Amino acid sequence: AQSVAQPEDQVNVAEGNPLTVKCTYSVSGNPYLFWYVQYPNRGLQFLLKYITGDNLVKGSYGFEAEFNKSQTSFHLKKPSALVSDSALYFCAVLPGGYQKVTFGTGTKLQVIP
Amino acid sequence: EAGVAQSPRYKIIEKRQSVAFWCNPISGHATLYWYQQILGQGPKLLIQFQNNGVVDDSQLPKDRFSAERLKGVDSTLKIQPAKLEDSAVYLCASSLGTSGSFQETQYFGPGTRLLVL
């Protein structure tokens, strides 16, 4: 069975500094990986996904993520954090072929002015 | 393009009562999902429809939860009778799903926040 781990419940970063939100996964075969963001009282919004190809994926709002197969990781990154990036971030995995998608428990990102 | 619509946004009921949630997916999206998101946890898939057929309902508590998508567009999720542990946000999502490719991006609605007292 597949699983996703987001080891940090909360990440604090100063505005303007680079940010990283960590995600590791466990799945058989080649995974499809996703990042979603959730603002208070709103549904999840898609940020980016890795299906195949280049390990560095660029997404919405200046975010990017790097797929690392050997470390089974898919960390979310942004070169310069904004206060408006403060939200809850979810990593999700979908094994190759059909199985249900599995979400991590989420990481709260707090960008400090 | 209009997004995924859900109603109601909030619902408070007493345990053992019944409740229904409604979802209207993005126009043209064949696949529709219902998720349960308990506070502090990631969303958990309850049921997935491809058009009006059920693809996966393995995590749906079928003794009390039911869902339908009769015309392959709108969907309703019902809980009867509700329990305290059903308090959660119920998210609806949709994706194109026309080719059966399940790596397609899901678009989420704002959710329905349910509180069972």
Coordinates of N, CA and C in Angstrom, one line a residue:
Chain A
A1 N 0.8 -1.2 0.0 CA 0.0 0.0 0.0 C 0.9 1.2 0.0
Q2 N 0.4 2.3 -0.6 CA 1.2 3.5 -0.7 C 1.0 4.4 0.5
S3 N 2.0 5.2 0.8 CA 1.9 6.1 1.9 C 2.7 7.4 1.6
V4 N 2.3 8.5 2.3 CA 3.0 9.7 2.1 C 3.3 10.3 3.5
A5 N 4.5 10.8 3.7 CA 4.8 11.4 5.0 C 5.2 12.9 4.8
Q6 N 4.7 13.7 5.6 CA 5.1 15.1 5.7 C 5.6 15.2 7.1
P7 N 6.9 15.2 7.3 CA 7.5 15.1 8.6 C 7.3 16.3 9.5
E8 N 7.0 17.4 9.0 CA 6.9 18.7 9.7 C 5.5 19.1 9.8
D9 N 5.0 19.3 11.0 CA 3.6 19.8 11.1 C 3.6 21.3 10.8
Q10 N 4.7 22.0 11.1 CA 4.7 23.4 10.8 C 6.1 23.8 10.4
V11 N 6.2 24.7 9.4 CA 7.4 25.3 9.0 C 7.3 26.8 9.1
N12 N 8.2 27.4 9.8 CA 8.3 28.9 9.9 C 9.5 29.4 9.1
V13 N 9.2 30.5 8.3 CA 10.3 31.1 7.5 C 10.0 32.6 7.4
A14 N 11.1 33.3 7.4 CA 11.0 34.8 7.3 C 10.7 35.2 5.8
E15 N 9.9 36.2 5.7 CA 9.6 36.7 4.3 C 10.9 37.0 3.6
G16 N 10.9 36.6 2.3 CA 12.1 36.8 1.5 C 13.1 35.7 1.5
N17 N 13.0 34.8 2.5 CA 13.9 33.7 2.6 C 13.4 32.5 1.8
P18 N 14.3 31.6 1.4 CA 13.8 30.4 0.7 C 13.0 29.5 1.6
L19 N 12.1 28.8 1.1 CA 11.3 27.8 1.9 C 11.4 26.4 1.3
T20 N 11.3 25.5 2.2 CA 11.2 24.1 1.7 C 10.1 23.4 2.6
V21 N 9.2 22.7 2.0 CA 8.2 21.8 2.7 C 8.5 20.4 2.2
K22 N 8.8 19.5 3.2 CA 9.2 18.2 2.9 C 8.1 17.2 2.7
C23 N 8.4 16.2 1.8 CA 7.4 15.1 1.5 C 8.2 13.9 1.1
T24 N 8.0 12.8 1.7 CA 8.5 11.5 1.3 C 7.4 10.5 1.0
Y25 N 7.6 9.6 0.2 CA 6.5 8.7 -0.2 C 7.0 7.2 -0.2
S26 N 6.1 6.3 -0.2 CA 6.4 4.9 -0.3 C 5.3 4.3 -1.2
V27 N 5.8 3.8 -2.4 CA 4.8 3.2 -3.3 C 5.5 2.3 -4.2
S28 N 4.8 1.3 -4.7 CA 5.4 0.4 -5.6 C 5.3 0.9 -7.0
G29 N 6.3 0.8 -7.9 CA 6.2 1.3 -9.2 C 6.5 2.8 -9.3
N30 N 6.2 3.4 -10.4 CA 6.5 4.8 -10.6 C 5.3 5.6 -10.2
P31 N 5.6 6.6 -9.2 CA 4.5 7.3 -8.7 C 4.2 8.6 -9.5
Y32 N 2.9 9.0 -9.3 CA 2.5 10.4 -9.7 C 2.5 11.2 -8.4
L33 N 3.0 12.3 -8.4 CA 3.1 13.1 -7.1 C 2.6 14.5 -7.3
F34 N 1.9 15.0 -6.3 CA 1.2 16.3 -6.4 C 1.4 17.1 -5.1
W35 N 1.3 18.4 -5.3 CA 1.3 19.3 -4.2 C 0.0 20.2 -4.3
Y36 N -0.7 20.3 -3.2 CA -1.9 21.2 -3.1 C -1.7 22.1 -1.9
V37 N -2.3 23.3 -2.1 CA -2.3 24.3 -1.0 C -3.8 24.5 -0.5
Q38 N -3.9 24.7 0.8 CA -5.3 25.0 1.3 C -5.2 26.2 2.2
Y39 N -6.0 27.2 1.7 CA -6.1 28.5 2.5 C -7.3 28.3 3.5
P40 N -7.4 29.0 4.6 CA -8.4 28.9 5.6 C -9.8 28.9 4.9
N41 N -10.6 28.0 5.3 CA -12.0 27.9 4.9 C -12.2 27.8 3.4
R42 N -11.2 27.3 2.7 CA -11.3 27.1 1.3 C -10.8 25.7 0.9
G43 N -11.2 25.2 -0.3 CA -10.8 23.9 -0.7 C -9.4 23.9 -1.1
L44 N -8.9 22.7 -1.5 CA -7.5 22.5 -1.9 C -7.3 23.1 -3.3
Q45 N -6.2 23.7 -3.5 CA -5.8 24.3 -4.8 C -4.6 23.5 -5.4
F46 N -4.6 23.1 -6.6 CA -3.5 22.4 -7.2 C -2.3 23.4 -7.4
L47 N -1.1 22.9 -7.0 CA 0.1 23.7 -7.2 C 0.9 23.1 -8.4
L48 N 1.2 21.9 -8.3 CA 2.1 21.2 -9.3 C 2.0 19.7 -9.2
K49 N 2.5 19.1 -10.2 CA 2.5 17.6 -10.2 C 3.7 17.1 -11.0
Y50 N 4.2 15.9 -10.6 CA 5.2 15.2 -11.3 C 4.6 13.9 -11.9
I51 N 4.7 13.8 -13.2 CA 4.2 12.5 -13.8 C 5.4 11.7 -14.4
T52 N 6.2 12.4 -15.2 CA 7.4 11.8 -15.7 C 8.3 12.9 -16.3
G53 N 9.5 12.6 -16.7 CA 10.3 13.6 -17.3 C 11.3 14.3 -16.3
D54 N 11.4 15.6 -16.5 CA 12.3 16.4 -15.8 C 12.0 16.3 -14.3
N55 N 13.0 16.1 -13.5 CA 12.8 15.9 -12.0 C 12.4 17.2 -11.3
L56 N 12.7 18.3 -11.9 CA 12.3 19.6 -11.3 C 11.0 20.1 -12.0
V57 N 10.0 20.2 -11.2 CA 8.7 20.6 -11.7 C 8.4 22.0 -11.2
K58 N 8.0 22.8 -12.2 CA 7.6 24.2 -11.8 C 6.0 24.3 -11.8
G59 N 5.5 25.1 -10.8 CA 4.1 25.2 -10.7 C 3.6 26.6 -10.5
S60 N 2.5 26.7 -9.8 CA 1.8 28.0 -9.7 C 2.5 28.8 -8.6
Y61 N 2.4 30.1 -8.7 CA 2.8 31.1 -7.6 C 4.3 31.0 -7.3
G62 N 5.1 30.6 -8.3 CA 6.6 30.5 -8.1 C 7.1 29.3 -7.4
F63 N 6.2 28.4 -7.1 CA 6.6 27.1 -6.4 C 7.2 26.1 -7.4
E64 N 8.1 25.3 -6.9 CA 8.7 24.2 -7.6 C 8.9 23.0 -6.7
A65 N 9.1 21.9 -7.3 CA 9.3 20.7 -6.5 C 10.3 19.8 -7.2
E66 N 11.1 19.1 -6.5 CA 12.1 18.2 -7.1 C 11.8 16.8 -6.7
F67 N 11.6 16.0 -7.7 CA 11.4 14.5 -7.6 C 12.8 13.9 -7.4
N68 N 13.0 13.1 -6.3 CA 14.2 12.4 -6.1 C 13.9 10.9 -5.9
K69 N 14.1 10.1 -6.9 CA 13.7 8.7 -6.8 C 14.5 8.0 -5.8
S70 N 15.8 8.2 -5.7 CA 16.6 7.4 -4.8 C 16.2 7.7 -3.3
Q71 N 15.8 8.9 -3.1 CA 15.4 9.3 -1.7 C 13.9 9.2 -1.5
T72 N 13.2 8.9 -2.5 CA 11.7 8.8 -2.5 C 11.2 10.1 -1.9
S73 N 11.6 11.2 -2.4 CA 11.1 12.5 -1.9 C 10.6 13.4 -3.0
F74 N 9.8 14.3 -2.6 CA 9.2 15.3 -3.5 C 9.0 16.6 -2.7
H75 N 10.1 17.3 -2.4 CA 10.0 18.5 -1.6 C 9.6 19.7 -2.3
L76 N 8.8 20.5 -1.7 CA 8.2 21.7 -2.3 C 9.2 22.9 -1.9
K77 N 9.5 23.7 -2.9 CA 10.4 24.8 -2.7 C 9.9 26.1 -3.3
K78 N 10.5 27.2 -2.7 CA 10.2 28.5 -3.3 C 11.4 29.4 -3.0
P79 N 12.0 30.1 -3.9 CA 13.2 30.8 -3.6 C 13.0 32.0 -2.6
S80 N 11.9 32.6 -2.7 CA 11.7 33.8 -1.8 C 10.2 33.7 -1.3
A81 N 10.0 33.5 0.0 CA 8.7 33.4 0.6 C 8.0 34.7 0.7
L82 N 6.7 34.6 0.5 CA 5.8 35.8 0.7 C 4.9 35.5 1.9
V83 N 4.4 36.6 2.6 CA 3.5 36.4 3.7 C 2.2 35.7 3.2
S84 N 1.9 36.0 1.9 CA 0.6 35.4 1.4 C 0.8 33.9 1.1
D85 N 2.0 33.4 1.2 CA 2.2 31.9 1.0 C 1.8 31.1 2.3
S86 N 1.5 31.8 3.4 CA 1.1 31.2 4.6 C -0.2 30.4 4.4
A87 N -0.1 29.1 4.6 CA -1.3 28.2 4.3 C -0.9 26.8 4.7
L88 N -1.8 25.9 4.4 CA -1.6 24.5 4.7 C -1.3 23.8 3.4
Y89 N -0.2 23.0 3.4 CA 0.3 22.4 2.1 C 0.2 20.9 2.3
F90 N -0.4 20.3 1.2 CA -0.5 18.8 1.2 C 0.2 18.2 0.0
C91 N 0.9 17.1 0.3 CA 1.6 16.3 -0.7 C 0.7 15.1 -0.9
A92 N 0.6 14.6 -2.1 CA -0.3 13.5 -2.5 C 0.5 12.6 -3.4
V93 N 0.2 11.3 -3.4 CA 0.8 10.3 -4.3 C -0.3 9.4 -4.9
L94 N 0.0 9.1 -6.1 CA -0.9 8.2 -6.9 C 0.0 7.2 -7.6
P95 N -0.1 6.0 -7.2 CA 0.8 5.0 -7.8 C 0.5 4.9 -9.3
G96 N 1.5 4.5 -10.0 CA 1.3 4.2 -11.5 C 0.2 3.2 -11.7
G97 N -0.6 3.4 -12.7 CA -1.7 2.5 -12.8 C -2.8 3.0 -11.9
Y98 N -3.9 2.3 -11.8 CA -5.0 2.9 -11.0 C -4.9 2.3 -9.6
Q99 N -4.8 3.3 -8.7 CA -5.1 3.1 -7.3 C -5.6 4.4 -6.7
K100 N -6.1 4.5 -5.6 CA -6.6 5.7 -5.1 C -5.5 6.6 -4.7
V101 N -5.7 7.9 -4.7 CA -4.7 8.9 -4.3 C -4.6 8.9 -2.8
T102 N -3.5 9.1 -2.3 CA -3.3 9.2 -0.8 C -2.6 10.6 -0.5
F103 N -3.2 11.3 0.4 CA -2.7 12.6 0.9 C -1.9 12.4 2.1
G104 N -0.9 13.3 2.3 CA -0.2 13.4 3.5 C -1.0 14.2 4.6
T105 N -0.5 14.4 5.7 CA -1.3 15.0 6.8 C -1.2 16.5 6.8
G106 N -0.4 17.0 5.9 CA -0.3 18.5 5.8 C 0.8 19.1 6.6
T107 N 1.3 20.2 6.1 CA 2.3 21.0 6.7 C 1.8 22.5 6.7
K108 N 1.8 23.1 7.9 CA 1.4 24.5 8.0 C 2.6 25.3 7.8
L109 N 2.5 26.2 6.7 CA 3.6 27.1 6.5 C 3.3 28.5 7.0
Q110 N 4.1 29.0 7.8 CA 4.0 30.3 8.4 C 5.1 31.2 7.9
V111 N 4.8 32.2 7.1 CA 5.8 33.2 6.6 C 5.7 34.4 7.5
I112 N 6.8 34.7 8.1 CA 6.9 35.8 9.1 C 7.4 37.1 8.5
P113 N 6.6 38.2 8.6 CA 7.0 39.4 8.0 C 8.3 40.0 8.5
Chain B
E1 N -13.9 30.2 -16.2 CA -14.5 28.8 -16.0 C -14.9 28.7 -14.6
A2 N -16.2 28.2 -14.4 CA -16.7 28.1 -13.0 C -16.0 26.9 -12.4
G3 N -15.8 27.0 -11.1 CA -15.2 25.9 -10.3 C -16.2 24.9 -9.8
V4 N -15.7 24.0 -9.0 CA -16.6 23.0 -8.3 C -17.4 23.7 -7.3
A5 N -18.7 23.5 -7.4 CA -19.6 24.1 -6.4 C -20.1 23.1 -5.4
Q6 N -20.2 23.5 -4.1 CA -20.7 22.6 -3.1 C -21.7 23.4 -2.2
S7 N -22.7 22.7 -1.7 CA -23.6 23.3 -0.8 C -24.1 22.2 0.2
P8 N -24.5 22.6 1.4 CA -24.3 23.9 2.0 C -22.8 24.0 2.4
R9 N -22.4 25.2 2.8 CA -21.0 25.4 3.2 C -20.8 24.9 4.7
Y10 N -21.9 25.1 5.5 CA -21.8 24.6 6.9 C -23.1 23.9 7.3
K11 N -22.9 22.9 8.1 CA -24.1 22.2 8.6 C -23.8 21.7 10.0
I12 N -24.8 22.0 10.9 CA -24.7 21.5 12.3 C -25.9 20.6 12.5
I13 N -25.7 19.4 12.9 CA -26.8 18.4 13.2 C -26.5 17.7 14.5
E14 N -27.5 17.0 15.0 CA -27.3 16.2 16.2 C -27.1 14.7 15.7
K15 N -26.4 14.0 16.6 CA -26.1 12.6 16.2 C -27.4 11.9 16.0
R16 N -27.3 10.9 15.1 CA -28.4 10.1 14.6 C -29.3 10.8 13.6
Q17 N -29.1 12.1 13.4 CA -29.9 12.7 12.3 C -29.2 12.4 11.0
S18 N -29.9 12.8 9.9 CA -29.4 12.5 8.6 C -29.0 13.9 7.9
V19 N -28.1 13.8 7.0 CA -27.6 15.1 6.3 C -27.2 14.7 4.9
A20 N -27.4 15.7 4.0 CA -27.0 15.5 2.6 C -26.2 16.6 2.1
F21 N -25.2 16.3 1.3 CA -24.3 17.4 0.7 C -24.4 17.2 -0.8
W22 N -24.3 18.4 -1.5 CA -24.5 18.4 -2.9 C -23.2 19.0 -3.6
C23 N -22.9 18.4 -4.7 CA -21.7 18.9 -5.5 C -22.0 19.0 -7.0
N24 N -21.6 20.1 -7.5 CA -21.7 20.3 -9.0 C -20.3 20.4 -9.5
P25 N -19.8 19.5 -10.3 CA -18.4 19.5 -10.8 C -18.2 20.6 -11.9
I26 N -16.9 20.7 -12.3 CA -16.6 21.6 -13.4 C -17.3 21.0 -14.7
S27 N -17.8 21.8 -15.5 CA -18.5 21.3 -16.7 C -17.6 20.5 -17.6
G28 N -18.0 19.3 -17.9 CA -17.3 18.4 -18.8 C -16.3 17.5 -18.1
H29 N -16.3 17.6 -16.8 CA -15.4 16.7 -16.0 C -16.1 15.4 -15.8
A30 N -15.5 14.3 -16.2 CA -16.2 13.0 -16.1 C -16.0 12.3 -14.7
T31 N -14.9 12.7 -14.1 CA -14.6 12.0 -12.8 C -14.9 13.0 -11.6
L32 N -15.6 12.4 -10.6 CA -16.0 13.2 -9.4 C -15.6 12.4 -8.2
Y33 N -15.0 13.1 -7.2 CA -14.5 12.5 -6.0 C -15.2 13.1 -4.8
W34 N -15.4 12.3 -3.7 CA -15.8 12.9 -2.4 C -14.7 12.5 -1.4
Y35 N -14.3 13.5 -0.7 CA -13.3 13.2 0.4 C -13.8 13.7 1.7
Q36 N -13.3 13.0 2.7 CA -13.5 13.4 4.1 C -12.2 13.9 4.7
Q37 N -12.3 15.2 5.2 CA -11.1 15.7 5.8 C -11.3 16.0 7.3
I38 N -10.8 15.2 8.2 CA -11.0 15.4 9.6 C -9.9 16.4 10.1
L39 N -10.2 17.2 11.0 CA -9.3 18.3 11.5 C -7.9 17.7 11.8
G40 N -6.9 18.3 11.2 CA -5.6 17.9 11.5 C -5.1 16.7 10.6
Q41 N -5.9 16.3 9.7 CA -5.6 15.2 8.8 C -5.7 15.6 7.3
G42 N -5.1 14.8 6.5 CA -5.2 15.0 5.0 C -6.5 14.4 4.6
P43 N -7.0 14.9 3.4 CA -8.2 14.3 2.9 C -8.2 12.8 2.6
K44 N -9.3 12.1 2.9 CA -9.4 10.7 2.7 C -10.4 10.5 1.7
L45 N -10.1 9.7 0.6 CA -11.1 9.5 -0.5 C -12.2 8.6 0.1
L46 N -13.4 9.0 -0.1 CA -14.6 8.2 0.2 C -15.1 7.4 -1.0
I47 N -15.3 8.1 -2.1 CA -15.8 7.5 -3.3 C -15.4 8.3 -4.5
Q48 N -15.3 7.5 -5.6 CA -14.9 8.1 -6.9 C -15.8 7.6 -7.9
F49 N -16.4 8.5 -8.7 CA -17.3 8.2 -9.8 C -16.6 8.5 -11.2
Q50 N -16.8 7.7 -12.1 CA -16.4 7.9 -13.5 C -17.8 8.0 -14.2
N51 N -18.1 9.2 -14.7 CA -19.5 9.5 -15.2 C -20.5 9.1 -14.1
N52 N -21.4 8.2 -14.3 CA -22.3 7.9 -13.2 C -22.0 6.5 -12.6
G53 N -20.9 6.0 -12.9 CA -20.5 4.7 -12.3 C -19.5 4.8 -11.2
V54 N -19.6 4.0 -10.2 CA -18.6 4.0 -9.1 C -17.4 3.3 -9.5
V55 N -16.2 4.0 -9.3 CA -14.9 3.4 -9.6 C -14.3 2.8 -8.3
D56 N -14.4 3.5 -7.2 CA -13.8 3.1 -6.0 C -14.7 3.6 -4.8
D57 N -15.2 2.7 -4.0 CA -15.8 3.2 -2.7 C -15.4 2.3 -1.6
S58 N -14.1 1.9 -1.7 CA -13.6 1.0 -0.6 C -13.5 1.6 0.7
Q59 N -13.4 2.9 0.8 CA -13.2 3.6 2.1 C -14.5 4.3 2.5
L60 N -15.6 4.0 1.9 CA -16.9 4.6 2.2 C -17.6 3.7 3.3
P61 N -17.9 4.2 4.4 CA -18.7 3.4 5.5 C -20.1 3.2 5.0
K62 N -20.3 2.1 4.3 CA -21.5 1.9 3.6 C -22.7 1.7 4.5
D63 N -22.5 1.4 5.8 CA -23.6 1.2 6.7 C -24.3 2.5 7.0
R64 N -23.6 3.7 6.7 CA -24.3 4.9 7.0 C -24.1 6.0 5.9
F65 N -23.1 5.8 5.1 CA -22.9 6.7 4.0 C -23.4 6.2 2.7
S66 N -23.9 7.1 1.9 CA -24.3 6.7 0.5 C -24.0 7.9 -0.4
A67 N -23.8 7.6 -1.7 CA -23.5 8.7 -2.7 C -24.1 8.2 -4.0
E68 N -24.5 9.2 -4.8 CA -25.0 8.9 -6.1 C -24.6 10.0 -7.1
R69 N -24.6 9.7 -8.3 CA -24.3 10.6 -9.4 C -25.2 10.1 -10.6
L70 N -26.5 10.3 -10.5 CA -27.4 9.6 -11.4 C -27.2 10.0 -12.8
K71 N -27.0 11.3 -13.1 CA -26.9 11.7 -14.5 C -25.5 12.0 -15.0
G72 N -24.6 11.6 -14.2 CA -23.2 11.8 -14.5 C -22.7 13.2 -14.4
V73 N -23.4 14.0 -13.7 CA -23.0 15.4 -13.5 C -23.0 15.7 -12.0
D74 N -24.1 16.2 -11.4 CA -24.2 16.5 -10.0 C -24.1 15.2 -9.2
S75 N -23.7 15.4 -7.9 CA -23.6 14.3 -7.0 C -24.1 14.7 -5.6
T76 N -24.7 13.7 -4.9 CA -25.0 14.0 -3.5 C -24.4 12.9 -2.6
L77 N -24.0 13.3 -1.5 CA -23.4 12.4 -0.5 C -24.3 12.5 0.8
K78 N -24.7 11.4 1.3 CA -25.7 11.3 2.4 C -25.1 10.6 3.6
I79 N -25.4 11.0 4.7 CA -25.0 10.3 6.0 C -26.3 10.1 6.8
Q80 N -26.5 8.8 7.1 CA -27.7 8.5 7.8 C -27.5 7.2 8.6
P81 N -27.5 7.1 9.9 CA -27.5 8.3 10.8 C -26.1 8.8 11.1
A82 N -26.0 10.1 11.4 CA -24.7 10.6 11.7 C -24.2 10.3 13.0
K83 N -22.9 10.2 13.1 CA -22.2 9.9 14.4 C -21.3 11.1 14.7
L84 N -20.9 11.2 16.0 CA -20.0 12.3 16.4 C -18.7 12.4 15.5
E85 N -18.2 11.2 15.2 CA -16.9 11.1 14.5 C -17.0 11.5 13.0
D86 N -18.2 11.8 12.6 CA -18.4 12.2 11.2 C -18.1 13.7 11.0
S87 N -17.9 14.4 12.2 CA -17.6 15.8 12.1 C -16.3 16.0 11.3
A88 N -16.4 16.7 10.2 CA -15.3 16.9 9.3 C -15.7 17.9 8.2
V89 N -14.7 18.1 7.3 CA -15.0 18.9 6.1 C -15.1 17.9 5.0
Y90 N -16.2 18.0 4.2 CA -16.4 17.0 3.1 C -16.2 17.8 1.8
L91 N -15.1 17.3 1.1 CA -14.7 18.0 -0.1 C -15.1 17.2 -1.3
C92 N -15.5 17.9 -2.3 CA -15.8 17.4 -3.6 C -14.8 17.8 -4.6
A93 N -14.3 17.0 -5.5 CA -13.4 17.4 -6.5 C -13.8 16.7 -7.8
S94 N -13.3 17.3 -8.9 CA -13.5 16.7 -10.2 C -12.3 16.8 -11.1
S95 N -12.2 15.9 -12.0 CA -11.1 15.9 -13.0 C -11.7 15.5 -14.4
L96 N -10.9 15.8 -15.4 CA -11.4 15.5 -16.7 C -11.7 14.0 -16.9
G97 N -10.7 13.2 -16.6 CA -11.0 11.7 -16.5 C -11.5 11.1 -17.8
T98 N -11.3 11.8 -19.0 CA -11.9 11.3 -20.2 C -11.2 10.1 -20.7
S99 N -9.9 10.0 -20.4 CA -9.1 8.8 -20.9 C -8.9 7.8 -19.9
G100 N -9.5 7.9 -18.8 CA -9.2 7.0 -17.7 C -7.9 7.1 -17.1
S101 N -7.2 8.3 -17.3 CA -5.9 8.5 -16.8 C -6.1 9.1 -15.4
F102 N -5.7 8.4 -14.4 CA -6.0 8.9 -13.0 C -4.9 9.8 -12.5
Q103 N -3.9 10.2 -13.3 CA -2.9 11.2 -12.9 C -3.4 12.6 -13.2
E104 N -4.6 12.7 -13.7 CA -5.1 14.0 -14.0 C -5.3 14.9 -12.8
T105 N -5.2 16.2 -12.9 CA -5.3 17.1 -11.8 C -6.8 17.1 -11.3
Q106 N -6.9 17.1 -10.0 CA -8.2 17.3 -9.4 C -8.4 18.7 -9.0
Y107 N -9.6 19.2 -9.2 CA -10.0 20.5 -8.8 C -11.0 20.4 -7.7
F108 N -10.8 21.1 -6.6 CA -11.6 20.9 -5.4 C -12.6 22.1 -5.2
G109 N -13.7 21.7 -4.6 CA -14.7 22.7 -4.2 C -14.3 23.3 -2.8
P110 N -15.1 24.2 -2.3 CA -14.7 24.9 -1.0 C -15.0 24.0 0.2
G111 N -15.8 22.9 0.0 CA -16.1 22.0 1.1 C -17.3 22.3 1.9
T112 N -17.8 21.3 2.5 CA -18.9 21.5 3.5 C -18.4 21.1 4.9
R113 N -18.5 22.0 5.8 CA -18.0 21.8 7.1 C -19.2 21.2 8.0
L114 N -19.1 20.0 8.4 CA -20.1 19.3 9.2 C -19.7 19.2 10.6
L115 N -20.6 19.6 11.5 CA -20.4 19.4 13.0 C -21.6 18.6 13.5
V116 N -21.3 17.5 14.1 CA -22.3 16.6 14.7 C -22.2 16.7 16.2
L117 N -23.3 17.1 16.8 CA -23.4 17.3 18.3 C -24.0 16.2 19.0

